[in-house]
Amino acid sequence: MKFSNKSKIIVYLLTSFFASYIGYVLGNAFCISNCLTDVLLNILISNSVALGGVFVLVNLSEKSITEWNQMSSEEE
């Protein structure tokens, strides 16, 4: 089973929004000399980590649901 593209886009956009906010807060909290660079770097790092994790979780969920459905159909 695959998730619809619309639901994937919504999940990725929400993840990107919240990761950007977290990166913004961290960038301002740990600002040393050039705040704009720190903020952008933290946003980039938090987005790449969060989106990478969500990508892996979505793919694992699709695989797990597919295997679950196959096991259920074999039992019948």
Tab-separated table of N, CA and C in Angstrom:
chain	number	residue	atom	x	y	z
A	1	MET	N	0.839	-1.171	0.000
A	1	MET	CA	0.000	0.000	0.000
A	1	MET	C	0.886	1.236	0.000
A	2	LYS	N	0.504	2.193	-0.773
A	2	LYS	CA	1.237	3.459	-0.841
A	2	LYS	C	0.340	4.572	-0.311
A	3	PHE	N	0.940	5.521	0.375
A	3	PHE	CA	0.201	6.710	0.781
A	3	PHE	C	-0.004	7.591	-0.443
A	4	SER	N	-1.059	8.357	-0.438
A	4	SER	CA	-1.311	9.244	-1.575
A	4	SER	C	-0.278	10.372	-1.582
A	5	ASN	N	-0.029	10.892	-2.769
A	5	ASN	CA	0.956	11.970	-2.895
A	5	ASN	C	0.531	13.202	-2.119
A	6	LYS	N	-0.779	13.453	-2.063
A	6	LYS	CA	-1.273	14.618	-1.331
A	6	LYS	C	-0.952	14.508	0.158
A	7	SER	N	-1.140	13.323	0.724
A	7	SER	CA	-0.861	13.149	2.153
A	7	SER	C	0.643	13.222	2.420
A	8	LYS	N	1.457	12.686	1.507
A	8	LYS	CA	2.912	12.792	1.679
A	8	LYS	C	3.360	14.249	1.641
A	9	ILE	N	2.809	15.024	0.710
A	9	ILE	CA	3.194	16.429	0.591
A	9	ILE	C	2.809	17.192	1.855
A	10	ILE	N	1.631	16.899	2.391
A	10	ILE	CA	1.197	17.568	3.624
A	10	ILE	C	2.140	17.235	4.774
A	11	VAL	N	2.511	15.962	4.904
A	11	VAL	CA	3.418	15.550	5.977
A	11	VAL	C	4.784	16.217	5.806
A	12	TYR	N	5.310	16.234	4.583
A	12	TYR	CA	6.620	16.847	4.351
A	12	TYR	C	6.587	18.356	4.577
A	13	LEU	N	5.504	19.021	4.178
A	13	LEU	CA	5.409	20.467	4.398
A	13	LEU	C	5.298	20.810	5.878
A	14	LEU	N	4.493	20.039	6.612
A	14	LEU	CA	4.396	20.270	8.055
A	14	LEU	C	5.726	20.025	8.751
A	15	THR	N	6.408	18.967	8.354
A	15	THR	CA	7.716	18.671	8.932
A	15	THR	C	8.705	19.786	8.634
A	16	SER	N	8.705	20.262	7.398
A	16	SER	CA	9.609	21.335	7.016
A	16	SER	C	9.294	22.622	7.783
A	17	PHE	N	8.014	22.916	7.980
A	17	PHE	CA	7.628	24.111	8.716
A	17	PHE	C	8.120	24.051	10.160
A	18	PHE	N	7.844	22.940	10.842
A	18	PHE	CA	8.248	22.825	12.234
A	18	PHE	C	9.770	22.732	12.383
A	19	ALA	N	10.438	22.066	11.452
A	19	ALA	CA	11.899	21.983	11.510
A	19	ALA	C	12.518	23.359	11.268
A	20	SER	N	11.928	24.147	10.383
A	20	SER	CA	12.424	25.504	10.147
A	20	SER	C	12.261	26.368	11.391
A	21	TYR	N	11.135	26.226	12.055
A	21	TYR	CA	10.919	26.976	13.285
A	21	TYR	C	11.934	26.575	14.356
A	22	ILE	N	12.159	25.284	14.505
A	22	ILE	CA	13.134	24.806	15.487
A	22	ILE	C	14.531	25.318	15.132
A	23	GLY	N	14.884	25.268	13.851
A	23	GLY	CA	16.180	25.785	13.423
A	23	GLY	C	16.309	27.277	13.667
A	24	TYR	N	15.226	28.009	13.463
A	24	TYR	CA	15.231	29.454	13.715
A	24	TYR	C	15.456	29.748	15.200
A	25	VAL	N	14.744	29.033	16.055
A	25	VAL	CA	14.888	29.242	17.495
A	25	VAL	C	16.298	28.875	17.953
A	26	LEU	N	16.806	27.740	17.474
A	26	LEU	CA	18.164	27.345	17.846
A	26	LEU	C	19.203	28.327	17.328
A	27	GLY	N	19.009	28.810	16.103
A	27	GLY	CA	19.949	29.768	15.537
A	27	GLY	C	20.003	31.051	16.328
A	28	ASN	N	18.861	31.519	16.794
A	28	ASN	CA	18.842	32.729	17.617
A	28	ASN	C	19.385	32.476	19.017
A	29	ALA	N	19.146	31.295	19.541
A	29	ALA	CA	19.598	30.990	20.899
A	29	ALA	C	21.118	30.871	20.975
A	30	PHE	N	21.728	30.315	19.940
A	30	PHE	CA	23.169	30.088	19.968
A	30	PHE	C	23.921	31.033	19.047
A	31	CYS	N	23.364	32.206	18.807
A	31	CYS	CA	23.975	33.187	17.920
A	31	CYS	C	25.252	33.734	18.564
A	32	ILE	N	26.376	33.658	17.822
A	32	ILE	CA	27.652	34.130	18.359
A	32	ILE	C	28.073	35.422	17.661
A	33	SER	N	28.359	35.341	16.380
A	33	SER	CA	28.847	36.541	15.698
A	33	SER	C	27.909	36.976	14.577
A	34	ASN	N	27.709	36.123	13.589
A	34	ASN	CA	26.850	36.464	12.456
A	34	ASN	C	25.543	35.691	12.595
A	35	CYS	N	24.520	36.371	13.091
A	35	CYS	CA	23.262	35.680	13.424
A	35	CYS	C	22.560	35.117	12.193
A	36	LEU	N	22.609	35.825	11.081
A	36	LEU	CA	21.917	35.340	9.888
A	36	LEU	C	22.508	34.010	9.424
A	37	THR	N	23.814	33.908	9.439
A	37	THR	CA	24.475	32.655	9.043
A	37	THR	C	24.131	31.529	10.010
A	38	ASP	N	24.143	31.826	11.299
A	38	ASP	CA	23.806	30.808	12.300
A	38	ASP	C	22.372	30.323	12.139
A	39	VAL	N	21.448	31.249	11.920
A	39	VAL	CA	20.044	30.885	11.766
A	39	VAL	C	19.851	30.026	10.515
A	40	LEU	N	20.405	30.463	9.399
A	40	LEU	CA	20.251	29.704	8.153
A	40	LEU	C	20.894	28.322	8.245
A	41	LEU	N	22.040	28.244	8.888
A	41	LEU	CA	22.713	26.955	9.044
A	41	LEU	C	21.891	26.009	9.916
A	42	ASN	N	21.346	26.533	11.013
A	42	ASN	CA	20.522	25.688	11.881
A	42	ASN	C	19.225	25.268	11.198
A	43	ILE	N	18.642	26.147	10.394
A	43	ILE	CA	17.437	25.776	9.647
A	43	ILE	C	17.766	24.682	8.642
A	44	LEU	N	18.885	24.813	7.954
A	44	LEU	CA	19.295	23.803	6.976
A	44	LEU	C	19.539	22.453	7.639
A	45	ILE	N	20.248	22.463	8.740
A	45	ILE	CA	20.560	21.204	9.432
A	45	ILE	C	19.290	20.555	9.977
A	46	SER	N	18.435	21.336	10.628
A	46	SER	CA	17.228	20.745	11.216
A	46	SER	C	16.270	20.241	10.134
A	47	ASN	N	16.182	20.946	9.008
A	47	ASN	CA	15.329	20.470	7.918
A	47	ASN	C	15.856	19.189	7.306
A	48	SER	N	17.157	19.111	7.089
A	48	SER	CA	17.696	17.902	6.469
A	48	SER	C	17.548	16.689	7.383
A	49	VAL	N	17.754	16.878	8.675
A	49	VAL	CA	17.596	15.761	9.611
A	49	VAL	C	16.128	15.347	9.710
A	50	ALA	N	15.233	16.317	9.854
A	50	ALA	CA	13.811	16.006	10.019
A	50	ALA	C	13.220	15.391	8.758
A	51	LEU	N	13.504	15.978	7.603
A	51	LEU	CA	12.946	15.435	6.358
A	51	LEU	C	13.535	14.070	6.027
A	52	GLY	N	14.807	13.872	6.324
A	52	GLY	CA	15.406	12.552	6.125
A	52	GLY	C	14.742	11.506	7.004
A	53	GLY	N	14.489	11.853	8.254
A	53	GLY	CA	13.832	10.926	9.167
A	53	GLY	C	12.404	10.620	8.766
A	54	VAL	N	11.674	11.638	8.344
A	54	VAL	CA	10.284	11.427	7.915
A	54	VAL	C	10.248	10.599	6.639
A	55	PHE	N	11.188	10.831	5.729
A	55	PHE	CA	11.249	10.037	4.502
A	55	PHE	C	11.438	8.556	4.830
A	56	VAL	N	12.347	8.263	5.738
A	56	VAL	CA	12.591	6.870	6.141
A	56	VAL	C	11.351	6.288	6.815
A	57	LEU	N	10.726	7.048	7.702
A	57	LEU	CA	9.549	6.538	8.402
A	57	LEU	C	8.370	6.293	7.466
A	58	VAL	N	8.171	7.163	6.485
A	58	VAL	CA	7.078	6.968	5.529
A	58	VAL	C	7.320	5.705	4.711
A	59	ASN	N	8.548	5.521	4.238
A	59	ASN	CA	8.856	4.323	3.449
A	59	ASN	C	8.726	3.053	4.279
A	60	LEU	N	9.175	3.088	5.527
A	60	LEU	CA	9.021	1.917	6.391
A	60	LEU	C	7.554	1.636	6.698
A	61	SER	N	6.762	2.673	6.871
A	61	SER	CA	5.332	2.481	7.130
A	61	SER	C	4.646	1.845	5.934
A	62	GLU	N	4.972	2.324	4.734
A	62	GLU	CA	4.369	1.738	3.535
A	62	GLU	C	4.747	0.272	3.399
A	63	LYS	N	6.002	-0.039	3.673
A	63	LYS	CA	6.453	-1.429	3.578
A	63	LYS	C	5.774	-2.291	4.640
A	64	SER	N	5.660	-1.773	5.855
A	64	SER	CA	5.050	-2.515	6.944
A	64	SER	C	3.563	-2.767	6.675
A	65	ILE	N	2.855	-1.764	6.161
A	65	ILE	CA	1.435	-1.935	5.854
A	65	ILE	C	1.251	-2.967	4.749
A	66	THR	N	2.133	-2.934	3.749
A	66	THR	CA	2.053	-3.903	2.657
A	66	THR	C	2.262	-5.319	3.183
A	67	GLU	N	3.271	-5.505	4.040
A	67	GLU	CA	3.524	-6.834	4.605
A	67	GLU	C	2.370	-7.277	5.496
A	68	TRP	N	1.798	-6.365	6.256
A	68	TRP	CA	0.671	-6.700	7.127
A	68	TRP	C	-0.521	-7.168	6.286
A	69	ASN	N	-0.788	-6.457	5.195
A	69	ASN	CA	-1.907	-6.845	4.343
A	69	ASN	C	-1.651	-8.206	3.682
A	70	GLN	N	-0.411	-8.479	3.309
A	70	GLN	CA	-0.092	-9.783	2.706
A	70	GLN	C	-0.272	-10.909	3.713
A	71	MET	N	0.149	-10.677	4.958
A	71	MET	CA	-0.007	-11.701	5.992
A	71	MET	C	-1.483	-11.931	6.304
A	72	SER	N	-2.265	-10.885	6.305
A	72	SER	CA	-3.701	-11.027	6.580
A	72	SER	C	-4.411	-11.800	5.478
A	73	SER	N	-4.019	-11.547	4.242
A	73	SER	CA	-4.678	-12.251	3.129
A	73	SER	C	-4.252	-13.719	3.081
A	74	GLU	N	-3.052	-14.047	3.540
A	74	GLU	CA	-2.594	-15.428	3.552
A	74	GLU	C	-3.303	-16.246	4.626
A	75	GLU	N	-3.703	-15.599	5.721
A	75	GLU	CA	-4.368	-16.310	6.812
A	75	GLU	C	-5.796	-16.703	6.461
A	76	GLU	N	-6.407	-16.006	5.523
A	76	GLU	CA	-7.808	-16.283	5.184
A	76	GLU	C	-7.968	-17.483	4.314
